[in-house]
Tab-separated table of C-alpha atoms in Angstrom:
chain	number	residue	atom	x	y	z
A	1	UNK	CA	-122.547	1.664	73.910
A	2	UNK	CA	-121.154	4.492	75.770
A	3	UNK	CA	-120.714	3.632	79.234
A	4	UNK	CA	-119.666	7.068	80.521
A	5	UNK	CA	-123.069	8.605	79.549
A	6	UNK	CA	-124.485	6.340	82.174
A	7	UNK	CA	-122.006	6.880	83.904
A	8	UNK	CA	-122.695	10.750	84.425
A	9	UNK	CA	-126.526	10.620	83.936
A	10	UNK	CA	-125.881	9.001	87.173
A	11	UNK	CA	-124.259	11.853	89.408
A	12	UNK	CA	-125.099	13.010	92.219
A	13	UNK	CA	-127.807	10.202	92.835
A	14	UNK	CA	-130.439	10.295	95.325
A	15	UNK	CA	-129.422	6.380	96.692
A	16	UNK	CA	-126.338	8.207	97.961
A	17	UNK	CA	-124.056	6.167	96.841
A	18	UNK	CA	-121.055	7.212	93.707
A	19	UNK	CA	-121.820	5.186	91.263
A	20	UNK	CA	-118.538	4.325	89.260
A	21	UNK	CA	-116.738	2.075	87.142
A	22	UNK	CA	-113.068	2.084	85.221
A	23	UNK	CA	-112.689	3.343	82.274
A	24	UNK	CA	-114.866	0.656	80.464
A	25	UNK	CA	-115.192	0.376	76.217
A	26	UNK	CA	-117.769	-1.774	74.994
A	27	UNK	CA	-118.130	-2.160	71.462
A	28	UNK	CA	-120.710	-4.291	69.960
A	29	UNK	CA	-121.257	-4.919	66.068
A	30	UNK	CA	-120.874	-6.624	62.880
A	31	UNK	CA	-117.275	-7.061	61.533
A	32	UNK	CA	-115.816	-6.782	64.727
A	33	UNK	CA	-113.404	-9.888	64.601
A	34	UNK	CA	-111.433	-7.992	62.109
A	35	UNK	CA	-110.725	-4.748	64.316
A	36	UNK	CA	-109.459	-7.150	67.717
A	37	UNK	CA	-106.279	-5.306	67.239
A	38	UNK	CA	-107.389	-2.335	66.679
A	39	UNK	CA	-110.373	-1.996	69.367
A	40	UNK	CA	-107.722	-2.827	71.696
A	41	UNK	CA	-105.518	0.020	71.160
A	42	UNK	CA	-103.699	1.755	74.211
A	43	UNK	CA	-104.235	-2.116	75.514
A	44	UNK	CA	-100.963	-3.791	77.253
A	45	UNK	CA	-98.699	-5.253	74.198
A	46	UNK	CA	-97.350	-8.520	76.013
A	47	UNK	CA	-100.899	-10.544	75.910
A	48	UNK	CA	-101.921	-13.222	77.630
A	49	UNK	CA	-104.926	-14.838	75.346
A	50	UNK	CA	-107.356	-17.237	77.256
A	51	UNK	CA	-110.164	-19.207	75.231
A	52	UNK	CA	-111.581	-23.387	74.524
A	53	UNK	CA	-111.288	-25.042	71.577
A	54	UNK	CA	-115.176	-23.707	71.163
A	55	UNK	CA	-114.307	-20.103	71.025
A	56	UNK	CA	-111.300	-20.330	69.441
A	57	UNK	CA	-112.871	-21.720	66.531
A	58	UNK	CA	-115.035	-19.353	65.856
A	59	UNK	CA	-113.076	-16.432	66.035
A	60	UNK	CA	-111.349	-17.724	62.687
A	61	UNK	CA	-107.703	-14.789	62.558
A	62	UNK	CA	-107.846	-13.684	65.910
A	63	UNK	CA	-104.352	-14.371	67.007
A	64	UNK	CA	-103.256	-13.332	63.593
A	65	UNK	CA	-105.175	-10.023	63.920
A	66	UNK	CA	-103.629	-9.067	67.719
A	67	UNK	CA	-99.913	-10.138	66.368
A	68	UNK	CA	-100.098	-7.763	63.084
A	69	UNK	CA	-101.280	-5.378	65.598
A	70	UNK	CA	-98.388	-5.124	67.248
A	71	UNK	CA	-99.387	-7.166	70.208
A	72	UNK	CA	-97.072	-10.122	71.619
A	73	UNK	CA	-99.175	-13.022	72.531
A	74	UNK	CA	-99.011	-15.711	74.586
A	75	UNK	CA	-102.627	-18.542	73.688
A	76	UNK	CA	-103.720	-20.877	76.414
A	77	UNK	CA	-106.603	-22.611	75.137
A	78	UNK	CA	-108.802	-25.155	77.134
A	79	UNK	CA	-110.596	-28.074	75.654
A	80	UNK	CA	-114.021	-26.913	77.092
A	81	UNK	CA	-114.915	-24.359	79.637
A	82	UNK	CA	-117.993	-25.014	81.593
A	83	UNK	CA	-117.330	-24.446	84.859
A	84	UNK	CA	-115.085	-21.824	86.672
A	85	UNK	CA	-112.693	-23.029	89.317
A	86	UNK	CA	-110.543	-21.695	91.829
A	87	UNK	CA	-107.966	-24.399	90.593
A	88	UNK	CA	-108.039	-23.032	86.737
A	89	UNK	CA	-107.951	-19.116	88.406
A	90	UNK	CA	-104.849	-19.902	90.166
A	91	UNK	CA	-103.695	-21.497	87.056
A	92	UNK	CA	-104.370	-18.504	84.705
A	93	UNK	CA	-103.127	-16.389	87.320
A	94	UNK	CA	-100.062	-18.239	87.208
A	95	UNK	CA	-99.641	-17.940	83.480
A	96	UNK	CA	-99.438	-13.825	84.044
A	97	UNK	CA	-96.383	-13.493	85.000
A	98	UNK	CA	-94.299	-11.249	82.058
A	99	UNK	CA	-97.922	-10.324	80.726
A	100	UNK	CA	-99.523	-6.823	81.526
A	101	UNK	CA	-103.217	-7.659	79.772
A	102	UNK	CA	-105.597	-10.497	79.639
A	103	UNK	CA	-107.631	-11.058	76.912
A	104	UNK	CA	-110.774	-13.833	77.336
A	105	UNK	CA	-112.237	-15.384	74.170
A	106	UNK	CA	-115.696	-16.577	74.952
A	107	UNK	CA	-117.909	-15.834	77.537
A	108	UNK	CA	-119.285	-17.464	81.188
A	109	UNK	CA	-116.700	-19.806	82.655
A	110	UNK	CA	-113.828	-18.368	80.984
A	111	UNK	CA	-114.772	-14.957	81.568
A	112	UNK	CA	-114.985	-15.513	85.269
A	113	UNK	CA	-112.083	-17.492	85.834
A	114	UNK	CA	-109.889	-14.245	83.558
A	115	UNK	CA	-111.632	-11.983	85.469
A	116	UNK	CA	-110.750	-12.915	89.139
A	117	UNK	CA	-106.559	-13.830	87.741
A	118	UNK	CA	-106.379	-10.723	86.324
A	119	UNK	CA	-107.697	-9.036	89.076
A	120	UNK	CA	-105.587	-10.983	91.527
A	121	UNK	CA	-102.329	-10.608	89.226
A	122	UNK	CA	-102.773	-6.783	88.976
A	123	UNK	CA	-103.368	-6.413	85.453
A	124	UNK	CA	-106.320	-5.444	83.168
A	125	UNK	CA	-108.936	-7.216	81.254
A	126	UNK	CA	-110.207	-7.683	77.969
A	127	UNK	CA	-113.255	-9.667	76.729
A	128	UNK	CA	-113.752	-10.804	73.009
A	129	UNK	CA	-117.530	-12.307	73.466
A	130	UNK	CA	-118.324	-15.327	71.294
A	131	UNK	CA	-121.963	-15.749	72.577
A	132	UNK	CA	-124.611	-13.693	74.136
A	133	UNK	CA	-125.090	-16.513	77.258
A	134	UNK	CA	-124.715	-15.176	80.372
A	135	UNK	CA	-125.150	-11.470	82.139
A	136	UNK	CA	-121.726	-10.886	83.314
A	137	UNK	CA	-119.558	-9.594	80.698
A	138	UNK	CA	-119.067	-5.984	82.456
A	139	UNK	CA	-119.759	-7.316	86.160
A	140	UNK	CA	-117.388	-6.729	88.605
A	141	UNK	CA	-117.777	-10.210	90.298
A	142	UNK	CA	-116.747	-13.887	89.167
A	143	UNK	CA	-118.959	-16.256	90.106
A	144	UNK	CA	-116.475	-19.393	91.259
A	145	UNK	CA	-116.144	-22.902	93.150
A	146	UNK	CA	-113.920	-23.588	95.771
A	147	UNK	CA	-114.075	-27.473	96.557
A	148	UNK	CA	-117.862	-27.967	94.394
A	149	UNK	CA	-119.506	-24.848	96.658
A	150	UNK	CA	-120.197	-21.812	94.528
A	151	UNK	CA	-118.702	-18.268	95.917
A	152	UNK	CA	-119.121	-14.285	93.863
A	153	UNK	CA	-116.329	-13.006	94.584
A	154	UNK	CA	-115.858	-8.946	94.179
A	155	UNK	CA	-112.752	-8.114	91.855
A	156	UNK	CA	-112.751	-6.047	88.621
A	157	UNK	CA	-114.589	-4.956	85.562
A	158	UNK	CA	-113.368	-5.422	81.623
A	159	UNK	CA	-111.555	-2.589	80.169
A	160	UNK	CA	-112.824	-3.542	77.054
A	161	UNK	CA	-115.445	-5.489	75.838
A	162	UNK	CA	-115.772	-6.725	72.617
A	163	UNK	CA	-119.009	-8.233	70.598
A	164	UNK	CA	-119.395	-9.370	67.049
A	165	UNK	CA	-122.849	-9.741	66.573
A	166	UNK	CA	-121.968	-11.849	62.782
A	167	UNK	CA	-120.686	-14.340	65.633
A	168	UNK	CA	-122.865	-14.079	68.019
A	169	UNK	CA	-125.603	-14.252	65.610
A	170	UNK	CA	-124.209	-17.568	64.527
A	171	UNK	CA	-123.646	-19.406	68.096
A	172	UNK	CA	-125.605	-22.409	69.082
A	173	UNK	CA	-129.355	-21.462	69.499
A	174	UNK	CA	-129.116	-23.062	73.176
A	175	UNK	CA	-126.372	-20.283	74.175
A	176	UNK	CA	-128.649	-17.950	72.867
A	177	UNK	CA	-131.758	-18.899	75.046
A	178	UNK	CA	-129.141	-19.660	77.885
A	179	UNK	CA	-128.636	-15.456	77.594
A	180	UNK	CA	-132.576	-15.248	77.316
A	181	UNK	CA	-132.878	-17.210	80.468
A	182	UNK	CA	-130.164	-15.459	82.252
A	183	UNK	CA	-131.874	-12.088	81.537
A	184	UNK	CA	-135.630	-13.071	82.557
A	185	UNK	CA	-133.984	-13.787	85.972
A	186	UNK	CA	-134.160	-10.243	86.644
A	187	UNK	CA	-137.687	-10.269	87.212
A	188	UNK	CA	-137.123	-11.520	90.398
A	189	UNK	CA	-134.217	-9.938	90.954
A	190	UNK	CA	-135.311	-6.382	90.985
A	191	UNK	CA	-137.917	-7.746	93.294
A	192	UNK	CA	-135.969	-9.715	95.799
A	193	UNK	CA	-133.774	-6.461	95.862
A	194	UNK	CA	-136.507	-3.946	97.163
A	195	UNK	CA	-138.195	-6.371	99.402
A	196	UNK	CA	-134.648	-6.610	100.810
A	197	UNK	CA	-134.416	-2.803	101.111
A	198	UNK	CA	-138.104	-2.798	102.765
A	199	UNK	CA	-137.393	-5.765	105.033
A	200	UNK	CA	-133.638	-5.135	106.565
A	201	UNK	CA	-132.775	-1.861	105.206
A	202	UNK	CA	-130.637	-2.944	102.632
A	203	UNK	CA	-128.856	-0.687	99.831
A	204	UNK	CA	-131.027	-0.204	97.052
A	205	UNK	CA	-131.024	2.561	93.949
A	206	UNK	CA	-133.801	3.046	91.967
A	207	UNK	CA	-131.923	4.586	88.688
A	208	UNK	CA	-129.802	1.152	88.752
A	209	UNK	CA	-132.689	-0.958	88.851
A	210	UNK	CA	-133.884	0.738	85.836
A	211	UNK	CA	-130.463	-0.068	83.909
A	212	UNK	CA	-131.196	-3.566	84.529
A	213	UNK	CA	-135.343	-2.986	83.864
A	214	UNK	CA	-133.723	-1.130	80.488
A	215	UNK	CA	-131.537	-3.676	79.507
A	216	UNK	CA	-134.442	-6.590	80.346
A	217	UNK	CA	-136.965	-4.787	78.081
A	218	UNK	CA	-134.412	-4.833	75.035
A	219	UNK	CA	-133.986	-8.032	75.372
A	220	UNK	CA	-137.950	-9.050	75.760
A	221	UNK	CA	-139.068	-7.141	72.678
A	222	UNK	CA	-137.117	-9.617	70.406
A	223	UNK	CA	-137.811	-12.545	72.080
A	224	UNK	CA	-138.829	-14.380	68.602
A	225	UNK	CA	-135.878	-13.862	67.047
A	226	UNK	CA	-133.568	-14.867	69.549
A	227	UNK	CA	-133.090	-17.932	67.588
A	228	UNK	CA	-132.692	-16.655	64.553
A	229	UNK	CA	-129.216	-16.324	62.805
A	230	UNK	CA	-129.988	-12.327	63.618
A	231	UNK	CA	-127.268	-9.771	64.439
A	232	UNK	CA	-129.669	-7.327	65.561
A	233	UNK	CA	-131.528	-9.771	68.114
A	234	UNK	CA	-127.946	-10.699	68.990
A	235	UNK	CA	-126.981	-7.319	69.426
A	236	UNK	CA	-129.849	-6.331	71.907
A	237	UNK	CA	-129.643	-9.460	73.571
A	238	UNK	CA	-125.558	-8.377	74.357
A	239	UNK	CA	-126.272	-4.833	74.670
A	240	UNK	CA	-128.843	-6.009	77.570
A	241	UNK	CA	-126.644	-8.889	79.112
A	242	UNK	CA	-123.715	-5.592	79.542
A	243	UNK	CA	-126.339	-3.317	81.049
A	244	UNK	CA	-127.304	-6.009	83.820
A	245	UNK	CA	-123.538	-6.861	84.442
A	246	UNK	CA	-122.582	-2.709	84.655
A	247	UNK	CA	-125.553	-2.518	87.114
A	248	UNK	CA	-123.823	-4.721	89.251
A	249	UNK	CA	-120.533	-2.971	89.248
A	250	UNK	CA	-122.159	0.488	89.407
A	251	UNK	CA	-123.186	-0.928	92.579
A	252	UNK	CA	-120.331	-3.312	93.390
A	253	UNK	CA	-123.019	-5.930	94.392
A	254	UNK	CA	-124.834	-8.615	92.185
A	255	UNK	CA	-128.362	-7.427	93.608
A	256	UNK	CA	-129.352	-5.618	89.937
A	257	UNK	CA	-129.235	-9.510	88.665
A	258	UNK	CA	-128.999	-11.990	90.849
A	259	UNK	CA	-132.152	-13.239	93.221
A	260	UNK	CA	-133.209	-15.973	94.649
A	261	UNK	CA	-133.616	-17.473	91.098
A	262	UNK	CA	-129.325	-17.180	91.205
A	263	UNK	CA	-128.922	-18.728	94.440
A	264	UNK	CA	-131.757	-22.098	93.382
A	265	UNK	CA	-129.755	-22.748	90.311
A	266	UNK	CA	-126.018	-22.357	92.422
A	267	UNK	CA	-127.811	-24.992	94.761
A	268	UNK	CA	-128.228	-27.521	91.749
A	269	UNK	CA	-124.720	-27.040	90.307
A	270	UNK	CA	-122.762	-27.869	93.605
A	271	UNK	CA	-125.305	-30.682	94.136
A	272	UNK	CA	-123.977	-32.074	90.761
A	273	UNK	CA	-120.277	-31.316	90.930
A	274	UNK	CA	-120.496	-33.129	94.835
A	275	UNK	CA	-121.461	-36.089	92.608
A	276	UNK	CA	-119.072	-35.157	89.588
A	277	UNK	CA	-121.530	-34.459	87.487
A	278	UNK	CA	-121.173	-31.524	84.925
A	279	UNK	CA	-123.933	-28.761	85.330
A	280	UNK	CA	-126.128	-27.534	82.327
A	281	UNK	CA	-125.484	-24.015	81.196
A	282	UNK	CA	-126.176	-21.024	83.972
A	283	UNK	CA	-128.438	-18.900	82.067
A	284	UNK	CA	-130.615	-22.006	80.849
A	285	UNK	CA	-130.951	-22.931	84.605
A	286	UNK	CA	-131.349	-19.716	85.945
A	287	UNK	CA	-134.205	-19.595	83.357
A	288	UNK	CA	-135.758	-22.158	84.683
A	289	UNK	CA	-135.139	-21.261	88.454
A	290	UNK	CA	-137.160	-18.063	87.506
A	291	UNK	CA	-140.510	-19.638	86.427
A	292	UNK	CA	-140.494	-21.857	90.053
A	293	UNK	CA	-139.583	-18.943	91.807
A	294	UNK	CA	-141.920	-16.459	90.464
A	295	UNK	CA	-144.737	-19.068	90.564
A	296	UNK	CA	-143.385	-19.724	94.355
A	297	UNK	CA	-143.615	-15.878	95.102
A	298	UNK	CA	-147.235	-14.966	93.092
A	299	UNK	CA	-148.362	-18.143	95.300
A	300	UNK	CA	-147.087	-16.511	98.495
A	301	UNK	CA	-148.585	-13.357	97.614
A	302	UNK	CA	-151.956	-15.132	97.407
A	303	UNK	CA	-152.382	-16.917	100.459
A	304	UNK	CA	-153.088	-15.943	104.543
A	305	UNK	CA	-150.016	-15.849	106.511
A	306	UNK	CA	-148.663	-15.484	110.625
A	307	UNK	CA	-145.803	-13.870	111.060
A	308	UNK	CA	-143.071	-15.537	113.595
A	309	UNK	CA	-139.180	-15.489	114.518
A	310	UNK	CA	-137.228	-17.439	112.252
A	311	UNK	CA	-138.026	-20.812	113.107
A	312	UNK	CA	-135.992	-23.073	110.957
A	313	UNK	CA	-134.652	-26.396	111.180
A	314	UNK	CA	-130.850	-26.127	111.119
A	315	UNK	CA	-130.300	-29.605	111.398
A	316	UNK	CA	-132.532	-30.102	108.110
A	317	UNK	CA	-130.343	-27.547	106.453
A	318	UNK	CA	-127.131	-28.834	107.397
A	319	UNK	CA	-128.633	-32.532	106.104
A	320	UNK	CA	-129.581	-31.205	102.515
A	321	UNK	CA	-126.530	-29.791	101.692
A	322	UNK	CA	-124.027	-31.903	103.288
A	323	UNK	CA	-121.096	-32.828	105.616
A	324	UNK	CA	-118.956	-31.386	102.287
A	325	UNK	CA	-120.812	-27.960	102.400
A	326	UNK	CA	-121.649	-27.716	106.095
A	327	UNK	CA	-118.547	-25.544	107.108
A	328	UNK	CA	-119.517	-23.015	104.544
A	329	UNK	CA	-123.734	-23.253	105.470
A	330	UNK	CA	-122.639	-22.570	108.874
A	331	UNK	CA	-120.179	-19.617	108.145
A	332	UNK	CA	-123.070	-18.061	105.884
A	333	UNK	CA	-125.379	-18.446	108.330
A	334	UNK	CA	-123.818	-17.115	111.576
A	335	UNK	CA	-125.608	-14.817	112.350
A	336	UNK	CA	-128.624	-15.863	110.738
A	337	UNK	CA	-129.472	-12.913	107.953
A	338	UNK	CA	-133.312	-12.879	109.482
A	339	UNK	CA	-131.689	-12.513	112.778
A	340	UNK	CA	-132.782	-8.223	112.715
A	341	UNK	CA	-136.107	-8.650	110.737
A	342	UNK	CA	-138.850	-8.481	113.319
A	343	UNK	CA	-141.727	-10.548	112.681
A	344	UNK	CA	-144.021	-7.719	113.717
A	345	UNK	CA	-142.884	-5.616	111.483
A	346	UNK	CA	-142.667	-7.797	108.708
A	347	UNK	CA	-146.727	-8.653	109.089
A	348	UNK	CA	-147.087	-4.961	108.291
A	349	UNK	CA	-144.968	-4.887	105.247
A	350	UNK	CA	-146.372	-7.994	103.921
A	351	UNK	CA	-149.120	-5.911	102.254
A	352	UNK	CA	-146.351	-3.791	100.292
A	353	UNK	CA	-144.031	-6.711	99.568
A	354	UNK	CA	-146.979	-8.197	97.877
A	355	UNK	CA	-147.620	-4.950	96.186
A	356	UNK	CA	-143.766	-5.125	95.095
A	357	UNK	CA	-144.414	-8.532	93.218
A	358	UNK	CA	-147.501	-7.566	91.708
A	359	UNK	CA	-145.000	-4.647	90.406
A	360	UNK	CA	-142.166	-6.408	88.659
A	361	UNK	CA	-143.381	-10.247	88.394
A	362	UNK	CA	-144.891	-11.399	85.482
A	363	UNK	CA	-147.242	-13.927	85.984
A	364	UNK	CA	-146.053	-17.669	85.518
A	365	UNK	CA	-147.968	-18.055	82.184
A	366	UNK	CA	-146.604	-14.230	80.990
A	367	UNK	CA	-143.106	-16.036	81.973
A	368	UNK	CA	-143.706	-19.631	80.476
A	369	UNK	CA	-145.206	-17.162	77.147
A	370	UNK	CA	-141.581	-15.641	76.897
A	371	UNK	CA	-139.656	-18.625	77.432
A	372	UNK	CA	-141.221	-20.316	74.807
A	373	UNK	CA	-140.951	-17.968	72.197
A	374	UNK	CA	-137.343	-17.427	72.895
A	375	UNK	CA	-136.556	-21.064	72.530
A	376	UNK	CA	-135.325	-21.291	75.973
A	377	UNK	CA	-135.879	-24.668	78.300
A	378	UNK	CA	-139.031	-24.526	80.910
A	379	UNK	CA	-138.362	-27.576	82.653
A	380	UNK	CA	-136.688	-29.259	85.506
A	381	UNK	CA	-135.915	-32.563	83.035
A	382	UNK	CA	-134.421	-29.961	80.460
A	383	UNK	CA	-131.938	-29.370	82.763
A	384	UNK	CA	-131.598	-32.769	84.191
A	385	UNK	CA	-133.491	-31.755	87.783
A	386	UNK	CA	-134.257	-34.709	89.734
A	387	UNK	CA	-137.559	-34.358	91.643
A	388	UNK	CA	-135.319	-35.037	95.131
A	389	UNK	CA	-133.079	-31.839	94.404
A	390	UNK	CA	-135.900	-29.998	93.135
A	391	UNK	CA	-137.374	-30.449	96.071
A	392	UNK	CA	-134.339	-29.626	98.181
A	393	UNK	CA	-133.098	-26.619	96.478
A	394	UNK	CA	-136.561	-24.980	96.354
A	395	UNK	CA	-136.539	-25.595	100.247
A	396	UNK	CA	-133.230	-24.634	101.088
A	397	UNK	CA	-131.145	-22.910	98.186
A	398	UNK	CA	-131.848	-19.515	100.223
A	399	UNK	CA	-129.451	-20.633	102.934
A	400	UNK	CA	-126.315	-20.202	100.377
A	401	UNK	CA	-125.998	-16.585	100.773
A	402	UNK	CA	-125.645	-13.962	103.368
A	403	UNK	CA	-128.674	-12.363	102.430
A	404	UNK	CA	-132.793	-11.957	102.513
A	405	UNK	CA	-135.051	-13.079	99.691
A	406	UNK	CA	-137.981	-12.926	99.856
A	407	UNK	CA	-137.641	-17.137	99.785
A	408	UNK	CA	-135.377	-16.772	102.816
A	409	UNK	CA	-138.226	-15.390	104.756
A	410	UNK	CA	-140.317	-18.209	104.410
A	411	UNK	CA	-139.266	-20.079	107.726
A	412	UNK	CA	-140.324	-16.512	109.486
A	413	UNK	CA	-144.134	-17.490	107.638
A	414	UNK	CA	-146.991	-19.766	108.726
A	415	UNK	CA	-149.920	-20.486	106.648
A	416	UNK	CA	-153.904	-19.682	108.522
C-alpha cells in the first residue's frame, strides 16, 4: 500500500487543512512472517517486543526471525489482551527504557496500549498484525481506560505496519467479523461527521471521507468470504481497516471512523468493567451499535419534529452513568457541545441532515443483509446487552464525548 501516494494526491486540499503523516510503511501479504526482520530494516536494533500468548502463537519464528536480523530483543508477552489500560501503558512504557523501537504483535488492545508508551517514551512504533479486527492499525489515537471510563487519546502513528494475510486468513472467524463490524461503523460515521460540519461548523474534508468510503467499499464487496480461510478477503479487509485508521491521522481526529455507533459501544464497555465484567470484542460491538443507530437515525429522518434549546435532564445523565463516571460526564459536558447550535437554525437544516442520511445510510435491512453474510453478530444478546443498558446507552452514550451527533441532538428535538 503506498501511503505517500495518498499522501500527495492529497496536496494542496480544498478543506484547508495539510494533511500529513510520518513516514508510514505498510506492507500487507502472504509470507510475510518470514521477512519481520527484514521489513523492519532502518528500524531501531535494541527492540522492545509486546504481544499475548494468542499472538505469539501464531506468529510461529518471530523472535527468531528479528534476532538473526540483527535486532536485540527484549519479549513481554501478556496472557490475554482485551482491554487497554492506562495501568498496562504505564507499564510498557516503563519497560522502554534502553529500547529505541516498539514492536506490537497482534492487534486492538495491544496495539493501543504500544501505541500511546511509545509515544509517551519518545520512540517509534512497529505493528506485526495477527488479525484483521479492529480499524486502528495506522490511527494516530489509542483508545484507553483510565479508572473503567474510556478516553482517545491523540499520540502517534506506526512506522511500520506489517500484515500476513496466510495469518490473518487463518484467525478466528469472530476476529474476522469483529473487523467487518468495525468497518460498517463508518456508515454512520461519515454521516455523523457532515451533520457535525452542517450543524456547528465543525472540520470536515471531503477527499478524507472518501479514504474511509474507499476503504469501506473494499471491504463490502467480499463480505461472503470474510469467513473463509481467504488471504485475499483478508487482505482487503486489512487494506480497508489501514485506510480508515490513516483517515484519522490525516486528520488527527477519529471523525473518518468513529460516530455515534463508537461512543454507544464505549458506553457498554465501561458499564461492564464498573461491574468487572470483561467486554466482548470492539469491532463486534461497534457492529452491532451500527444497526441501532442507523435504524435510530432512518427513524428520525422519518418522523415530524420541533426544534428547541437543549433541554436535557442532567440529573438523569449523571444517574445513568454513575457517581464513578460523574466527574468525567461533567468535565465533557461543560459547556454543553449543543450550547452554540441554535434551534432555529437547526429546523432549517433538518431537511439537509435528512438528505445527508438518505446519502450514506444504508437502510437497516441493507445493514442486517451485510452483517449476515459476513458472519458478524446482529444482536444485543450476542454481545451480552442487557435490555436496562441497552436502554441506557441508546439514551445517553452521546454524553461521553465533547462532540455533536446527530444522537446528541436529540434532547434539542420534540416529536408533533
Amino acid at each position: 500500500m503506498d501511503i505517500s501516494k495518498i499522501i500527495a494526491d492529497l496536496r494542496n486540499c480544498p478543506c484547508g487543512l495539510t494533511h500529513d503523516a510520518p513516514p508510514m510503511r505498510v506492507e500487507i501479504g502472504t509470507g510475510l512472517l518470514a521477512r519481520v526482520g527484514e521489513l523492519l530494516k532502518g528500524f531501531p536494533r535494541k527492540l522492545l517486543v509486546v504481544a499475548d500468548a494468542n499472538t505469539l502463537a501464531v506468529s510461529p519464528g518471530i523472535m527468531e526471525n528479528l534476532t538473526a536480523a540483527g535486532f536485540e530483543c527484549t519479549l513481554h508477552c501478556y496472557p490475554d489482551m482485551r482491554t487497554a489500560d492506562a495501568q498496562e501503558v504505564e507499564e510498557i512504557r516503563a519497560m522502554m527504557v534502553g529500547h529505541g523501537g516498539l514492536l506490537s504483535v497482534g492487534t486492538g488492545s495491544l496495539n493501543d496500549i504500544c501505541r500511546l508508551a511509545s509515544f509517551e517514551a519518545g520512540v517509534e512504533f512497529a505493528i506485526f498484525a495477527t488479525a484483521p479486527s479492529m480499524d486502528g492499525f495506522a490511527s494516530n489515537t489509542a483508545p484507553i481506560t483510565y479508572n473503567n471510563f474510556k478516553k482517545s487519546i491523540l499520540c502517534h502513528a506506526p512506522s511500520v505496519i506489517i500484515g500476513d494475510t496466510d495469518i490473518m486468513a487463518k484467525s478466528p472467524a469472530h476476529l474476522k467479523a469483529a473487523g467487518f463490524g468495525d468497518m460498517i461503523a463508518k456508515y454512520v460515521a461519515i454521516a455523523d461527521w457532515r451533520i457535525a460540519n452542517l450543524t456547528d461548523g465543525e472540520y470536515y474534508c471531503e477527499n478524507v471521507a472518501n479514504i474511509t468510503r474507499t476503504g469501506l467499499a473494499k471491504v463490502i464487496a467480499l463480505a461472503d468470504r470474510v469467513q473463509q480461510d481467504c488471504p485475499l478477503a483478508a487482505a482487503a479487509l486489512m487494506e480497508g481497516l489501514v485506510l480508515t485508521g490513516l483517515a484519522m491521522t490525516l486528520t488527527r481526529i477519529t471523525r473518518p471512523a468513529s460516530g455515534a455507533e463508537h461512543v454507544l459501544s464505549h458506553f457498554w464497555e465501561i458499564k461492564k468493567l464498573e461491574k468487572g465484567i470483561l467486554p466482548d470484542f470492539h469491532g463486534k460491538k461497534v457492529g452491532v451499535a451500527t444497526l441501532i443507530i442507523a435504524d435510530m437515525y432512518h427513524k428520525m429522518a422519518a418522523a415530524d419534529w420541533t426544534f428547541h434549546e437543549d433541554k436535557m435532564d442532567w440529573d438523569a445523565v449523571l444517574e445513568a452513568y454513575g457517581p464513578a463516571f460523574a466527574k468525567d460526564i461533567l468535565e465533557m459536558n461543560d459547556p454543553a457541545v449543543t450550547a452554540n447550535i441554535d434551534p432555529v437554525r437547526l429546523a432549517e437544516q433538518w431537511p439537509k441532515i435528512c438528505q445527508i442520511l438518505r446519502e450514506e445510510l444504508p437502510t437497516h435491512a441493507e445493514l442486517l443483509a451485510l452483517m449476515h453474510t459476513a458472519g458478524a453478530a446482529t444482536t444485543l444478546e450476542e454481545c451480552d446487552i442487557g435490555t436496562e443498558l441497552a436502554e441506557k446507552g441508546l439514551r445517553y452514550h452521546a454524553y461521553m464525548r465533547e462532540r455533536i451527533n446527530l444522537s446528541r441532538l436529540v434532547s434539542m428535538m420534540t416529536a408533533k
